[in-house]
Amino acid sequence: MTDSSKTATLTIDGTSYDLPLLSPTAGPNVIDIRKLYADAGVFTYDPGYTSTASCDSTITFIDGAKGELLHRGYPIDQLAEKSHYLEVCYLLLYGNLPTASDLEEFEATITRHTMIHEQMHNFFRGFRRDAHPMATMVGVVGAMSAFYHDSTDISDPRQREIASHRMIAKMPTIAAMAYKYSIGQPFVYPRNDLDYASNFLHMCFAVPAEQYEVDPILSRAMDRIFILHADHEQNASTSTVRLASSSGANPFACIAAGIACLWGPAHGGANQACLEMLKEIGSVERIPEFIARAKDKDDPFRLMGFGHRVYKNFDPRAKVMKQSADEVLDLLGIENNPVLQVAKELEKQALEDPYFADKKLFPNVDFYSGIILEAMGFPTSMFTPIFALSRTVGWISQWKEQLSDPAHKIGRPRQLYLGETARNYIDVEDR
Ligand code: SDX
């Protein structure tokens, strides 16, 4: 990636510094500033990382201007239409689509790791019933490092692979248990005869008192939602996982850190906040009032599910999600869902408004997902746990990629210091 013929020249106080220009296989060129401080004694300043590449990666590529998302080169809309989540997990983890036998072996491995240690059931009972499932997931996933010692040695590639399989396999079980606990129903054990998405729905909605048959329409929609959330380049939670991993922390602690970061309403928490916003709007007549609030600089209100740091065009996942919302609600006979009507009219009016057009604010992955999840029977509190469950393969793939790079080092940013310069202590009686 280093092309010595290409450099960027920085001149400071009359002295010029040649910085190598790194050539990507796709996307913008990258100025290599790794030696800048040593050579020129200056830092760069980019608090929101709007112009900073934190790493190199081969997993996911996003073109924000074109609204393009590729996983190992495959467009997200093709994967959503033709693939299924565990095949996408294999693709993200290993770099290529699996052969039929590789896929069969991978699925069998994941299926046989879905149970969690029986003693971990006690963790759930330590939480209040009304605890947010994300709080429970952060706690229980972090606690996995107390139970799975045989897959915490990150220097051992085999242990890294076992930890990866365990995380992908156990997250649906943990998310379902967090949900069951929050509604006072008994835990439902995973079943090896069900596919990944059907198993999750069964663990969430089955009760011992009667047979629960998974609706194939819902399991297909669930699997598609898992695919659409699987990975997304160096987003906030993935960057959190990479930074935690850079200190040598064990994989379960790193994923727990990613879950904590994802929870925020500016990130994965937006799907819950978006549905709550659509319900607060309540009717198409009130949409102009909320659009005005979103445009008002003095009002902190933002249209949840709108805007994105990278996409300055449609989020390709939102397009697939919108189509899926139409299909699922139609098939479930709730195509006149008032919330869906408000969402579609809000999208229409916002996209016709110069404020949103000028700032290139489009619906993102979180705008329609909550409508589907609610139609499937999930409470809003389960929306972000489902995002976390889906994103675990992305976090763990990026974690694995970072650890596989022998040159990786601990992440340790510097700062622009604006505080007091050195001064002497003053005794309290002299202040
Ligand atoms: C996810 O990074 C990823 O890839 C994340 C994600 C993933 O898969 O991992 O895609 C998942 O997190 C999607 C985003 C979900 N969040 C939301 O829907 C929350 C609402 N959106 C925003 O808060 C915002 O758009 C962000 C956080 C998503 C992006 O923020 P940026 O890139 O830092 O942009 P910004 O806050 O600097 O906004 C730029 C301008 C501002 O106006 P000015 O100060 O320039 O006048 O656009 C305005 C903002 O006020 N703006 C909005 C808005 N989002 C941005 N105005 C109204 N409504 C909004 N939603």
CSV table of C-alpha atoms and ligand atoms in Angstrom, one decimal:
chain,number,residue,atom,x,y,z
A,1,MET,CA,0.0,0.0,0.0
A,2,THR,CA,3.0,2.3,0.3
A,3,ASP,CA,3.8,3.9,-3.0
A,4,SER,CA,7.1,5.7,-2.5
A,5,SER,CA,6.5,7.9,-5.5
A,6,LYS,CA,3.6,9.5,-3.8
A,7,THR,CA,4.1,11.9,-0.9
A,8,ALA,CA,2.4,14.8,0.8
A,9,THR,CA,4.6,17.7,1.8
A,10,LEU,CA,3.9,19.6,5.0
A,11,THR,CA,5.7,22.9,5.6
A,12,ILE,CA,6.0,24.2,9.1
A,13,ASP,CA,8.0,27.4,9.9
A,14,GLY,CA,9.8,27.1,6.6
A,15,THR,CA,10.8,23.4,7.1
A,16,SER,CA,9.2,20.9,4.7
A,17,TYR,CA,8.3,17.3,5.7
A,18,ASP,CA,7.5,14.6,3.1
A,19,LEU,CA,4.8,12.3,4.4
A,20,PRO,CA,4.2,9.0,2.5
A,21,LEU,CA,0.8,8.7,0.7
A,22,LEU,CA,-0.7,5.2,1.2
A,23,SER,CA,-2.8,3.9,-1.7
A,24,PRO,CA,-6.0,1.9,-0.8
A,25,THR,CA,-7.6,-0.7,-3.1
A,26,ALA,CA,-10.7,1.6,-2.8
A,27,GLY,CA,-11.5,4.9,-1.1
A,28,PRO,CA,-9.4,8.0,-0.5
A,29,ASN,CA,-5.6,8.1,-0.3
A,30,VAL,CA,-4.1,8.1,3.3
A,31,ILE,CA,-1.4,10.4,4.5
A,32,ASP,CA,1.0,8.3,6.8
A,33,ILE,CA,1.7,10.6,9.8
A,34,ARG,CA,3.2,7.9,12.0
A,35,LYS,CA,6.6,9.7,12.1
A,36,LEU,CA,5.2,13.2,12.1
A,37,TYR,CA,5.6,13.9,15.9
A,38,ALA,CA,9.1,12.4,15.9
A,39,ASP,CA,10.2,14.4,12.9
A,40,ALA,CA,8.3,17.6,13.2
A,41,GLY,CA,7.3,17.7,16.9
A,42,VAL,CA,3.6,18.4,16.1
A,43,PHE,CA,0.4,16.4,16.7
A,44,THR,CA,-2.6,16.3,14.3
A,45,TYR,CA,-6.0,17.3,15.8
A,46,ASP,CA,-9.2,15.3,14.9
A,47,PRO,CA,-11.4,14.8,18.0
A,48,GLY,CA,-14.3,13.1,16.2
A,49,TYR,CA,-11.9,11.2,13.8
A,50,THR,CA,-13.7,12.8,10.9
A,51,SER,CA,-10.5,12.6,8.7
A,52,THR,CA,-8.5,9.9,10.5
A,53,ALA,CA,-7.8,6.3,9.4
A,54,SER,CA,-7.2,4.4,12.7
A,55,CYS,CA,-6.1,1.2,11.0
A,56,ASP,CA,-5.9,-0.7,7.8
A,57,SER,CA,-8.5,-3.3,7.1
A,58,THR,CA,-9.7,-5.7,4.5
A,59,ILE,CA,-13.1,-6.5,6.0
A,60,THR,CA,-15.7,-3.8,5.1
A,61,PHE,CA,-15.6,-0.9,2.7
A,62,ILE,CA,-18.1,2.1,2.7
A,63,ASP,CA,-18.4,4.7,0.0
A,64,GLY,CA,-20.5,7.4,1.7
A,65,ALA,CA,-20.9,9.5,-1.4
A,66,LYS,CA,-22.2,6.5,-3.5
A,67,GLY,CA,-24.1,4.9,-0.6
A,68,GLU,CA,-22.1,1.7,-1.1
A,69,LEU,CA,-21.3,-1.0,1.5
A,70,LEU,CA,-19.1,-4.0,0.7
A,71,HIS,CA,-18.3,-6.9,3.0
A,72,ARG,CA,-15.1,-8.5,1.7
A,73,GLY,CA,-16.1,-7.0,-1.7
A,74,TYR,CA,-19.7,-8.3,-1.8
A,75,PRO,CA,-22.4,-5.5,-1.8
A,76,ILE,CA,-24.7,-5.6,1.2
A,77,ASP,CA,-27.9,-5.7,-0.9
A,78,GLN,CA,-26.7,-8.9,-2.7
A,79,LEU,CA,-25.8,-10.5,0.7
A,80,ALA,CA,-29.1,-9.5,2.2
A,81,GLU,CA,-31.0,-11.0,-0.8
A,82,LYS,CA,-29.0,-14.1,-1.5
A,83,SER,CA,-27.0,-15.1,1.6
A,84,HIS,CA,-27.9,-15.8,5.3
A,85,TYR,CA,-26.3,-14.5,8.5
A,86,LEU,CA,-24.0,-17.4,9.4
A,87,GLU,CA,-22.7,-17.4,5.8
A,88,VAL,CA,-22.0,-13.7,6.2
A,89,CYS,CA,-20.3,-14.4,9.5
A,90,TYR,CA,-18.0,-16.9,7.8
A,91,LEU,CA,-17.3,-14.3,5.0
A,92,LEU,CA,-16.4,-11.6,7.6
A,93,LEU,CA,-14.3,-13.9,9.7
A,94,TYR,CA,-12.4,-15.8,7.0
A,95,GLY,CA,-12.5,-13.4,4.0
A,96,ASN,CA,-14.3,-15.5,1.3
A,97,LEU,CA,-17.7,-17.2,0.8
A,98,PRO,CA,-17.5,-20.7,2.2
A,99,THR,CA,-17.8,-23.9,0.1
A,100,ALA,CA,-20.8,-26.0,1.0
A,101,SER,CA,-18.8,-28.3,3.2
A,102,ASP,CA,-17.0,-25.4,5.0
A,103,LEU,CA,-20.4,-23.8,5.6
A,104,GLU,CA,-21.9,-27.0,7.0
A,105,GLU,CA,-18.9,-27.4,9.4
A,106,PHE,CA,-19.1,-23.7,10.5
A,107,GLU,CA,-22.8,-23.9,11.1
A,108,ALA,CA,-22.5,-27.1,13.1
A,109,THR,CA,-19.7,-25.5,15.2
A,110,ILE,CA,-21.7,-22.4,16.0
A,111,THR,CA,-24.9,-24.5,16.7
A,112,ARG,CA,-23.0,-26.5,19.3
A,113,HIS,CA,-21.7,-23.4,21.2
A,114,THR,CA,-25.1,-21.7,21.8
A,115,MET,CA,-25.5,-22.8,25.4
A,116,ILE,CA,-23.9,-20.7,28.2
A,117,HIS,CA,-22.4,-22.2,31.4
A,118,GLU,CA,-25.3,-23.1,33.7
A,119,GLN,CA,-23.8,-21.1,36.6
A,120,MET,CA,-24.1,-17.9,34.4
A,121,HIS,CA,-27.9,-18.1,34.8
A,122,ASN,CA,-27.3,-16.8,38.3
A,123,PHE,CA,-25.9,-13.5,36.9
A,124,PHE,CA,-29.3,-12.5,35.4
A,125,ARG,CA,-31.0,-12.9,38.8
A,126,GLY,CA,-28.7,-10.3,40.3
A,127,PHE,CA,-30.2,-7.6,38.1
A,128,ARG,CA,-33.5,-5.8,38.8
A,129,ARG,CA,-36.3,-7.1,36.6
A,130,ASP,CA,-36.6,-3.6,35.0
A,131,ALA,CA,-32.9,-3.4,34.1
A,132,HIS,CA,-32.4,-2.5,30.5
A,133,PRO,CA,-31.3,-5.6,28.6
A,134,MET,CA,-28.2,-3.8,27.4
A,135,ALA,CA,-27.1,-3.4,31.0
A,136,THR,CA,-27.6,-7.1,31.5
A,137,MET,CA,-25.7,-7.9,28.3
A,138,VAL,CA,-22.7,-5.7,29.2
A,139,GLY,CA,-22.5,-7.5,32.6
A,140,VAL,CA,-23.0,-11.0,31.4
A,141,VAL,CA,-20.7,-10.8,28.4
A,142,GLY,CA,-17.9,-9.2,30.5
A,143,ALA,CA,-18.4,-12.1,32.9
A,144,MET,CA,-17.8,-14.7,30.2
A,145,SER,CA,-14.1,-14.1,30.8
A,146,ALA,CA,-14.6,-15.6,34.3
A,147,PHE,CA,-16.0,-18.8,32.7
A,148,TYR,CA,-14.2,-19.5,29.4
A,149,HIS,CA,-10.6,-19.4,30.5
A,150,ASP,CA,-9.6,-21.8,27.7
A,151,SER,CA,-10.3,-19.1,25.1
A,152,THR,CA,-8.8,-15.9,26.6
A,153,ASP,CA,-5.2,-16.3,25.6
A,154,ILE,CA,-5.2,-13.9,22.7
A,155,SER,CA,-1.7,-14.9,21.6
A,156,ASP,CA,-3.0,-18.4,20.6
A,157,PRO,CA,-4.8,-18.3,17.2
A,158,ARG,CA,-6.8,-21.4,18.1
A,159,GLN,CA,-8.1,-19.8,21.3
A,160,ARG,CA,-8.9,-16.7,19.3
A,161,GLU,CA,-11.0,-18.8,16.9
A,162,ILE,CA,-12.8,-20.6,19.7
A,163,ALA,CA,-13.6,-17.3,21.4
A,164,SER,CA,-14.9,-16.0,18.1
A,165,HIS,CA,-17.2,-19.0,17.7
A,166,ARG,CA,-18.4,-18.7,21.3
A,167,MET,CA,-19.2,-15.0,20.9
A,168,ILE,CA,-21.2,-15.5,17.7
A,169,ALA,CA,-23.0,-18.5,19.1
A,170,LYS,CA,-23.8,-17.3,22.6
A,171,MET,CA,-24.9,-13.7,22.0
A,172,PRO,CA,-28.4,-14.7,20.9
A,173,THR,CA,-28.8,-16.9,24.0
A,174,ILE,CA,-27.6,-14.1,26.3
A,175,ALA,CA,-29.9,-11.5,24.5
A,176,ALA,CA,-32.9,-13.8,24.7
A,177,MET,CA,-32.2,-14.6,28.4
A,178,ALA,CA,-31.9,-10.8,29.1
A,179,TYR,CA,-35.3,-10.4,27.5
A,180,LYS,CA,-37.0,-13.3,29.3
A,181,TYR,CA,-35.6,-12.1,32.6
A,182,SER,CA,-37.0,-8.6,32.0
A,183,ILE,CA,-40.5,-10.0,31.4
A,184,GLY,CA,-40.4,-12.6,34.2
A,185,GLN,CA,-40.6,-15.6,32.0
A,186,PRO,CA,-38.4,-18.7,32.3
A,187,PHE,CA,-35.3,-19.0,30.1
A,188,VAL,CA,-35.7,-21.1,27.0
A,189,TYR,CA,-32.7,-23.2,26.0
A,190,PRO,CA,-31.3,-23.1,22.5
A,191,ARG,CA,-32.3,-25.9,20.1
A,192,ASN,CA,-29.9,-27.4,17.7
A,193,ASP,CA,-32.6,-28.3,15.2
A,194,LEU,CA,-33.4,-24.6,14.5
A,195,ASP,CA,-31.4,-22.3,12.3
A,196,TYR,CA,-29.7,-19.3,13.9
A,197,ALA,CA,-32.5,-16.7,13.5
A,198,SER,CA,-35.3,-19.2,14.2
A,199,ASN,CA,-33.4,-20.3,17.4
A,200,PHE,CA,-33.2,-16.7,18.6
A,201,LEU,CA,-37.0,-16.1,18.0
A,202,HIS,CA,-37.8,-19.4,19.7
A,203,MET,CA,-35.6,-18.5,22.8
A,204,CYS,CA,-37.4,-15.1,22.9
A,205,PHE,CA,-41.0,-16.1,22.3
A,206,ALA,CA,-41.5,-19.7,23.3
A,207,VAL,CA,-42.9,-20.6,26.7
A,208,PRO,CA,-42.9,-24.0,28.5
A,209,ALA,CA,-46.7,-24.0,28.6
A,210,GLU,CA,-47.2,-24.6,24.8
A,211,GLN,CA,-45.5,-25.4,21.5
A,212,TYR,CA,-44.1,-22.4,19.7
A,213,GLU,CA,-43.7,-22.6,15.9
A,214,VAL,CA,-41.3,-20.1,14.4
A,215,ASP,CA,-43.0,-18.2,11.5
A,216,PRO,CA,-40.6,-18.6,8.5
A,217,ILE,CA,-41.5,-15.0,7.4
A,218,LEU,CA,-40.2,-13.7,10.7
A,219,SER,CA,-37.1,-15.8,10.8
A,220,ARG,CA,-36.2,-14.7,7.3
A,221,ALA,CA,-36.7,-11.1,8.3
A,222,MET,CA,-34.8,-11.6,11.5
A,223,ASP,CA,-31.9,-13.1,9.6
A,224,ARG,CA,-31.9,-10.2,7.2
A,225,ILE,CA,-31.8,-7.7,10.1
A,226,PHE,CA,-28.8,-9.6,11.5
A,227,ILE,CA,-27.0,-9.4,8.1
A,228,LEU,CA,-27.7,-5.6,7.8
A,229,HIS,CA,-26.1,-4.9,11.2
A,230,ALA,CA,-23.2,-7.3,10.9
A,231,ASP,CA,-20.3,-5.0,10.4
A,232,HIS,CA,-19.7,-1.4,9.4
A,233,GLU,CA,-16.0,-0.4,9.1
A,234,GLN,CA,-14.5,1.6,12.0
A,235,ASN,CA,-17.7,2.9,13.7
A,236,ALA,CA,-17.6,4.0,17.3
A,237,SER,CA,-18.3,0.6,18.9
A,238,THR,CA,-15.9,-1.3,16.6
A,239,SER,CA,-13.2,1.3,17.3
A,240,THR,CA,-13.9,0.8,21.1
A,241,VAL,CA,-13.4,-3.0,20.6
A,242,ARG,CA,-10.1,-2.4,18.7
A,243,LEU,CA,-8.8,0.1,21.4
A,244,ALA,CA,-9.7,-2.3,24.2
A,245,SER,CA,-8.1,-5.2,22.3
A,246,SER,CA,-4.9,-3.1,21.7
A,247,SER,CA,-4.0,-3.4,25.5
A,248,GLY,CA,-4.3,-7.2,25.3
A,249,ALA,CA,-7.6,-7.4,27.1
A,250,ASN,CA,-9.4,-10.7,26.6
A,251,PRO,CA,-12.1,-11.0,23.8
A,252,PHE,CA,-15.1,-11.1,26.2
A,253,ALA,CA,-14.0,-7.9,27.9
A,254,CYS,CA,-13.5,-6.2,24.5
A,255,ILE,CA,-16.9,-7.2,23.2
A,256,ALA,CA,-18.5,-6.0,26.5
A,257,ALA,CA,-16.8,-2.6,25.8
A,258,GLY,CA,-18.3,-2.6,22.3
A,259,ILE,CA,-21.8,-3.3,23.7
A,260,ALA,CA,-21.4,-0.4,26.1
A,261,CYS,CA,-20.4,2.0,23.4
A,262,LEU,CA,-23.2,0.8,21.0
A,263,TRP,CA,-25.8,1.6,23.6
A,264,GLY,CA,-25.6,5.3,23.1
A,265,PRO,CA,-28.5,7.0,21.2
A,266,ALA,CA,-26.1,8.5,18.7
A,267,HIS,CA,-25.1,5.0,17.7
A,268,GLY,CA,-26.8,1.7,18.2
A,269,GLY,CA,-29.3,3.1,20.6
A,270,ALA,CA,-30.8,5.2,17.8
A,271,ASN,CA,-33.2,2.3,16.7
A,272,GLN,CA,-35.0,2.5,20.1
A,273,ALA,CA,-34.9,6.3,20.1
A,274,CYS,CA,-36.2,6.4,16.5
A,275,LEU,CA,-39.3,4.3,17.2
A,276,GLU,CA,-40.0,6.3,20.4
A,277,MET,CA,-39.7,9.4,18.3
A,278,LEU,CA,-42.1,8.1,15.6
A,279,LYS,CA,-44.6,7.2,18.3
A,280,GLU,CA,-44.2,10.7,19.9
A,281,ILE,CA,-44.9,12.3,16.5
A,282,GLY,CA,-48.0,10.0,16.4
A,283,SER,CA,-49.6,11.3,13.2
A,284,VAL,CA,-48.5,12.7,9.8
A,285,GLU,CA,-50.1,16.0,10.8
A,286,ARG,CA,-47.5,16.6,13.4
A,287,ILE,CA,-44.5,15.9,11.2
A,288,PRO,CA,-43.8,19.5,10.2
A,289,GLU,CA,-43.6,20.4,13.9
A,290,PHE,CA,-40.9,17.9,14.5
A,291,ILE,CA,-39.0,18.7,11.3
A,292,ALA,CA,-39.0,22.3,12.5
A,293,ARG,CA,-37.5,21.3,15.8
A,294,ALA,CA,-34.8,19.2,14.1
A,295,LYS,CA,-33.8,22.3,12.1
A,296,ASP,CA,-33.8,24.6,15.2
A,297,LYS,CA,-30.3,25.2,16.4
A,298,ASP,CA,-31.6,26.1,19.8
A,299,ASP,CA,-33.5,22.8,20.1
A,300,PRO,CA,-31.3,19.7,20.9
A,301,PHE,CA,-33.9,17.5,19.2
A,302,ARG,CA,-32.6,15.5,16.2
A,303,LEU,CA,-34.5,13.2,13.8
A,304,MET,CA,-33.4,9.8,15.2
A,305,GLY,CA,-32.5,7.3,12.4
A,306,PHE,CA,-31.4,10.2,10.2
A,307,GLY,CA,-27.9,11.3,9.3
A,308,HIS,CA,-24.6,9.5,9.3
A,309,ARG,CA,-21.0,10.4,9.7
A,310,VAL,CA,-20.0,8.5,6.5
A,311,TYR,CA,-23.1,8.2,4.3
A,312,LYS,CA,-23.9,11.5,2.5
A,313,ASN,CA,-26.3,9.5,0.3
A,314,PHE,CA,-28.8,6.8,1.2
A,315,ASP,CA,-27.6,4.2,3.7
A,316,PRO,CA,-27.9,1.1,1.5
A,317,ARG,CA,-29.0,-0.8,4.6
A,318,ALA,CA,-31.9,1.6,5.1
A,319,LYS,CA,-33.1,0.8,1.5
A,320,VAL,CA,-33.2,-3.0,2.2
A,321,MET,CA,-34.7,-2.4,5.6
A,322,LYS,CA,-37.5,-0.2,4.2
A,323,GLN,CA,-38.3,-2.9,1.6
A,324,SER,CA,-38.3,-5.5,4.4
A,325,ALA,CA,-40.6,-3.4,6.5
A,326,ASP,CA,-43.1,-3.3,3.7
A,327,GLU,CA,-42.9,-7.0,3.1
A,328,VAL,CA,-43.0,-8.1,6.8
A,329,LEU,CA,-45.9,-5.8,7.8
A,330,ASP,CA,-47.8,-6.7,4.7
A,331,LEU,CA,-47.4,-10.4,5.3
A,332,LEU,CA,-48.3,-10.0,8.9
A,333,GLY,CA,-51.4,-8.1,7.8
A,334,ILE,CA,-50.4,-4.8,9.5
A,335,GLU,CA,-49.5,-2.9,6.4
A,336,ASN,CA,-51.6,0.0,7.7
A,337,ASN,CA,-49.3,0.4,10.7
A,338,PRO,CA,-49.7,4.1,11.6
A,339,VAL,CA,-46.0,4.2,12.7
A,340,LEU,CA,-44.9,3.0,9.3
A,341,GLN,CA,-47.1,5.6,7.7
A,342,VAL,CA,-45.5,8.3,9.8
A,343,ALA,CA,-42.0,7.0,9.0
A,344,LYS,CA,-42.6,7.0,5.3
A,345,GLU,CA,-44.2,10.5,5.3
A,346,LEU,CA,-41.4,11.8,7.6
A,347,GLU,CA,-38.8,10.5,5.2
A,348,LYS,CA,-40.6,12.0,2.3
A,349,GLN,CA,-40.9,15.5,3.9
A,350,ALA,CA,-37.4,15.5,5.3
A,351,LEU,CA,-35.8,14.5,2.0
A,352,GLU,CA,-37.8,17.3,0.3
A,353,ASP,CA,-36.6,19.9,2.9
A,354,PRO,CA,-33.4,21.9,1.9
A,355,TYR,CA,-32.0,21.6,5.5
A,356,PHE,CA,-31.7,17.8,5.2
A,357,ALA,CA,-30.8,17.9,1.5
A,358,ASP,CA,-28.0,20.5,2.1
A,359,LYS,CA,-26.6,18.6,5.1
A,360,LYS,CA,-26.9,15.3,3.2
A,361,LEU,CA,-29.0,13.8,5.9
A,362,PHE,CA,-30.7,10.5,4.8
A,363,PRO,CA,-32.4,7.7,6.7
A,364,ASN,CA,-29.8,5.3,8.2
A,365,VAL,CA,-30.0,1.7,9.2
A,366,ASP,CA,-31.9,2.6,12.4
A,367,PHE,CA,-34.8,4.4,10.7
A,368,TYR,CA,-36.9,1.4,9.7
A,369,SER,CA,-35.4,-1.4,11.8
A,370,GLY,CA,-37.5,-0.6,14.9
A,371,ILE,CA,-40.7,-0.8,12.9
A,372,ILE,CA,-40.0,-4.3,11.8
A,373,LEU,CA,-38.8,-5.4,15.3
A,374,GLU,CA,-41.9,-4.1,16.9
A,375,ALA,CA,-44.1,-5.8,14.3
A,376,MET,CA,-42.2,-9.1,15.2
A,377,GLY,CA,-43.2,-8.6,18.9
A,378,PHE,CA,-40.0,-7.1,20.4
A,379,PRO,CA,-40.3,-4.3,22.9
A,380,THR,CA,-38.1,-1.2,22.1
A,381,SER,CA,-35.7,-2.1,24.9
A,382,MET,CA,-34.7,-5.2,22.8
A,383,PHE,CA,-33.8,-3.2,19.7
A,384,THR,CA,-30.2,-2.3,20.6
A,385,PRO,CA,-29.5,-5.8,22.1
A,386,ILE,CA,-30.5,-7.2,18.7
A,387,PHE,CA,-28.1,-4.7,17.1
A,388,ALA,CA,-25.4,-5.8,19.5
A,389,LEU,CA,-26.1,-9.5,18.8
A,390,SER,CA,-25.8,-8.8,15.0
A,391,ARG,CA,-22.7,-6.7,15.3
A,392,THR,CA,-20.8,-9.2,17.4
A,393,VAL,CA,-19.4,-10.9,14.3
A,394,GLY,CA,-18.1,-7.5,13.0
A,395,TRP,CA,-16.5,-6.7,16.3
A,396,ILE,CA,-14.9,-10.1,16.6
A,397,SER,CA,-13.7,-10.1,12.9
A,398,GLN,CA,-12.1,-6.7,13.4
A,399,TRP,CA,-10.6,-7.8,16.8
A,400,LYS,CA,-9.2,-10.9,15.1
A,401,GLU,CA,-7.8,-8.8,12.2
A,402,GLN,CA,-6.0,-6.4,14.6
A,403,LEU,CA,-4.5,-9.2,16.6
A,404,SER,CA,-3.3,-11.0,13.5
A,405,ASP,CA,-1.2,-8.0,12.6
A,406,PRO,CA,2.2,-8.5,14.2
A,407,ALA,CA,2.9,-4.8,14.0
A,408,HIS,CA,-0.2,-3.8,16.0
A,409,LYS,CA,0.5,-1.7,19.1
A,410,ILE,CA,-1.5,-0.2,22.0
A,411,GLY,CA,-3.7,2.7,20.9
A,412,ARG,CA,-2.6,5.8,22.8
A,413,PRO,CA,-3.9,9.1,21.3
A,414,ARG,CA,-2.4,12.4,22.4
A,415,GLN,CA,-4.2,15.8,22.9
A,416,LEU,CA,-4.3,19.5,22.3
A,417,TYR,CA,-3.7,20.7,25.9
A,418,LEU,CA,-5.5,23.9,26.8
A,419,GLY,CA,-5.2,23.8,30.6
A,420,GLU,CA,-3.0,25.6,33.1
A,421,THR,CA,0.8,25.6,32.7
A,422,ALA,CA,2.9,24.6,35.7
A,423,ARG,CA,2.1,26.5,38.9
A,424,ASN,CA,3.1,26.1,42.6
A,425,TYR,CA,0.8,24.7,45.3
A,426,ILE,CA,-0.8,27.3,47.6
A,427,ASP,CA,-1.6,26.5,51.2
A,428,VAL,CA,-5.3,26.7,52.0
A,429,GLU,CA,-4.8,29.6,54.4
A,430,ASP,CA,-3.2,31.6,51.6
A,431,ARG,CA,-5.9,31.0,48.9
B,1,SDX,C1,-25.3,4.1,13.6
B,1,SDX,O1,-20.6,5.0,12.3
B,1,SDX,C2,-21.4,4.0,11.9
B,1,SDX,O2,-21.2,3.4,10.9
B,1,SDX,C3,-22.6,3.8,12.8
B,1,SDX,C4,-23.6,2.8,12.3
B,1,SDX,C5,-23.1,1.4,12.3
B,1,SDX,O3,-23.6,0.6,11.6
B,1,SDX,O4,-22.2,1.2,13.1
B,1,SDX,O5,-24.0,3.1,11.0
B,1,SDX,C6,-24.9,2.8,13.1
B,1,SDX,O6,-24.9,4.6,14.6
B,1,SDX,C7,-26.2,5.0,12.7
B,1,SDX,C8,-26.5,6.4,13.2
B,1,SDX,C9,-27.6,6.3,14.2
B,1,SDX,N1,-27.7,7.6,14.9
B,1,SDX,C10,-28.8,8.4,14.7
B,1,SDX,O7,-29.7,8.1,13.9
B,1,SDX,C11,-28.9,9.6,15.7
B,1,SDX,C12,-29.3,10.8,14.8
B,1,SDX,N2,-28.2,11.1,13.9
B,1,SDX,C13,-27.1,12.0,14.4
B,1,SDX,O8,-27.1,12.3,15.7
B,1,SDX,C14,-25.9,12.2,13.5
B,1,SDX,O9,-26.4,12.3,12.2
B,1,SDX,C15,-24.8,11.2,13.6
B,1,SDX,C16,-24.4,11.0,15.1
B,1,SDX,C17,-25.3,9.8,13.1
B,1,SDX,C18,-23.7,11.6,12.8
B,1,SDX,O10,-23.2,12.8,13.4
B,1,SDX,P1,-21.9,13.6,12.7
B,1,SDX,O11,-21.4,12.9,11.5
B,1,SDX,O12,-21.0,13.9,13.8
B,1,SDX,O13,-22.6,14.9,12.2
B,1,SDX,P2,-22.9,16.1,13.0
B,1,SDX,O14,-23.5,15.8,14.3
B,1,SDX,O15,-21.7,17.0,13.0
B,1,SDX,O16,-24.1,16.8,12.1
B,1,SDX,C19,-23.7,17.6,11.0
B,1,SDX,C20,-24.9,18.6,10.8
B,1,SDX,C21,-25.1,19.3,12.2
B,1,SDX,O17,-25.6,20.6,11.8
B,1,SDX,P3,-24.5,21.9,11.8
B,1,SDX,O18,-24.0,21.9,13.2
B,1,SDX,O19,-23.5,21.5,10.7
B,1,SDX,O20,-25.4,23.1,11.5
B,1,SDX,O21,-26.1,17.9,10.6
B,1,SDX,C22,-27.0,18.1,11.6
B,1,SDX,C23,-26.2,18.6,12.8
B,1,SDX,O22,-27.0,19.4,13.7
B,1,SDX,N3,-27.6,16.8,11.9
B,1,SDX,C24,-28.9,16.6,12.2
B,1,SDX,C25,-29.0,15.2,12.3
B,1,SDX,N4,-27.9,14.6,12.2
B,1,SDX,C26,-27.0,15.6,11.9
B,1,SDX,N5,-30.0,17.5,12.3
B,1,SDX,C27,-31.2,16.9,12.5
B,1,SDX,N6,-31.4,15.6,12.7
B,1,SDX,C28,-30.4,14.7,12.6
B,1,SDX,N7,-30.6,13.4,12.8
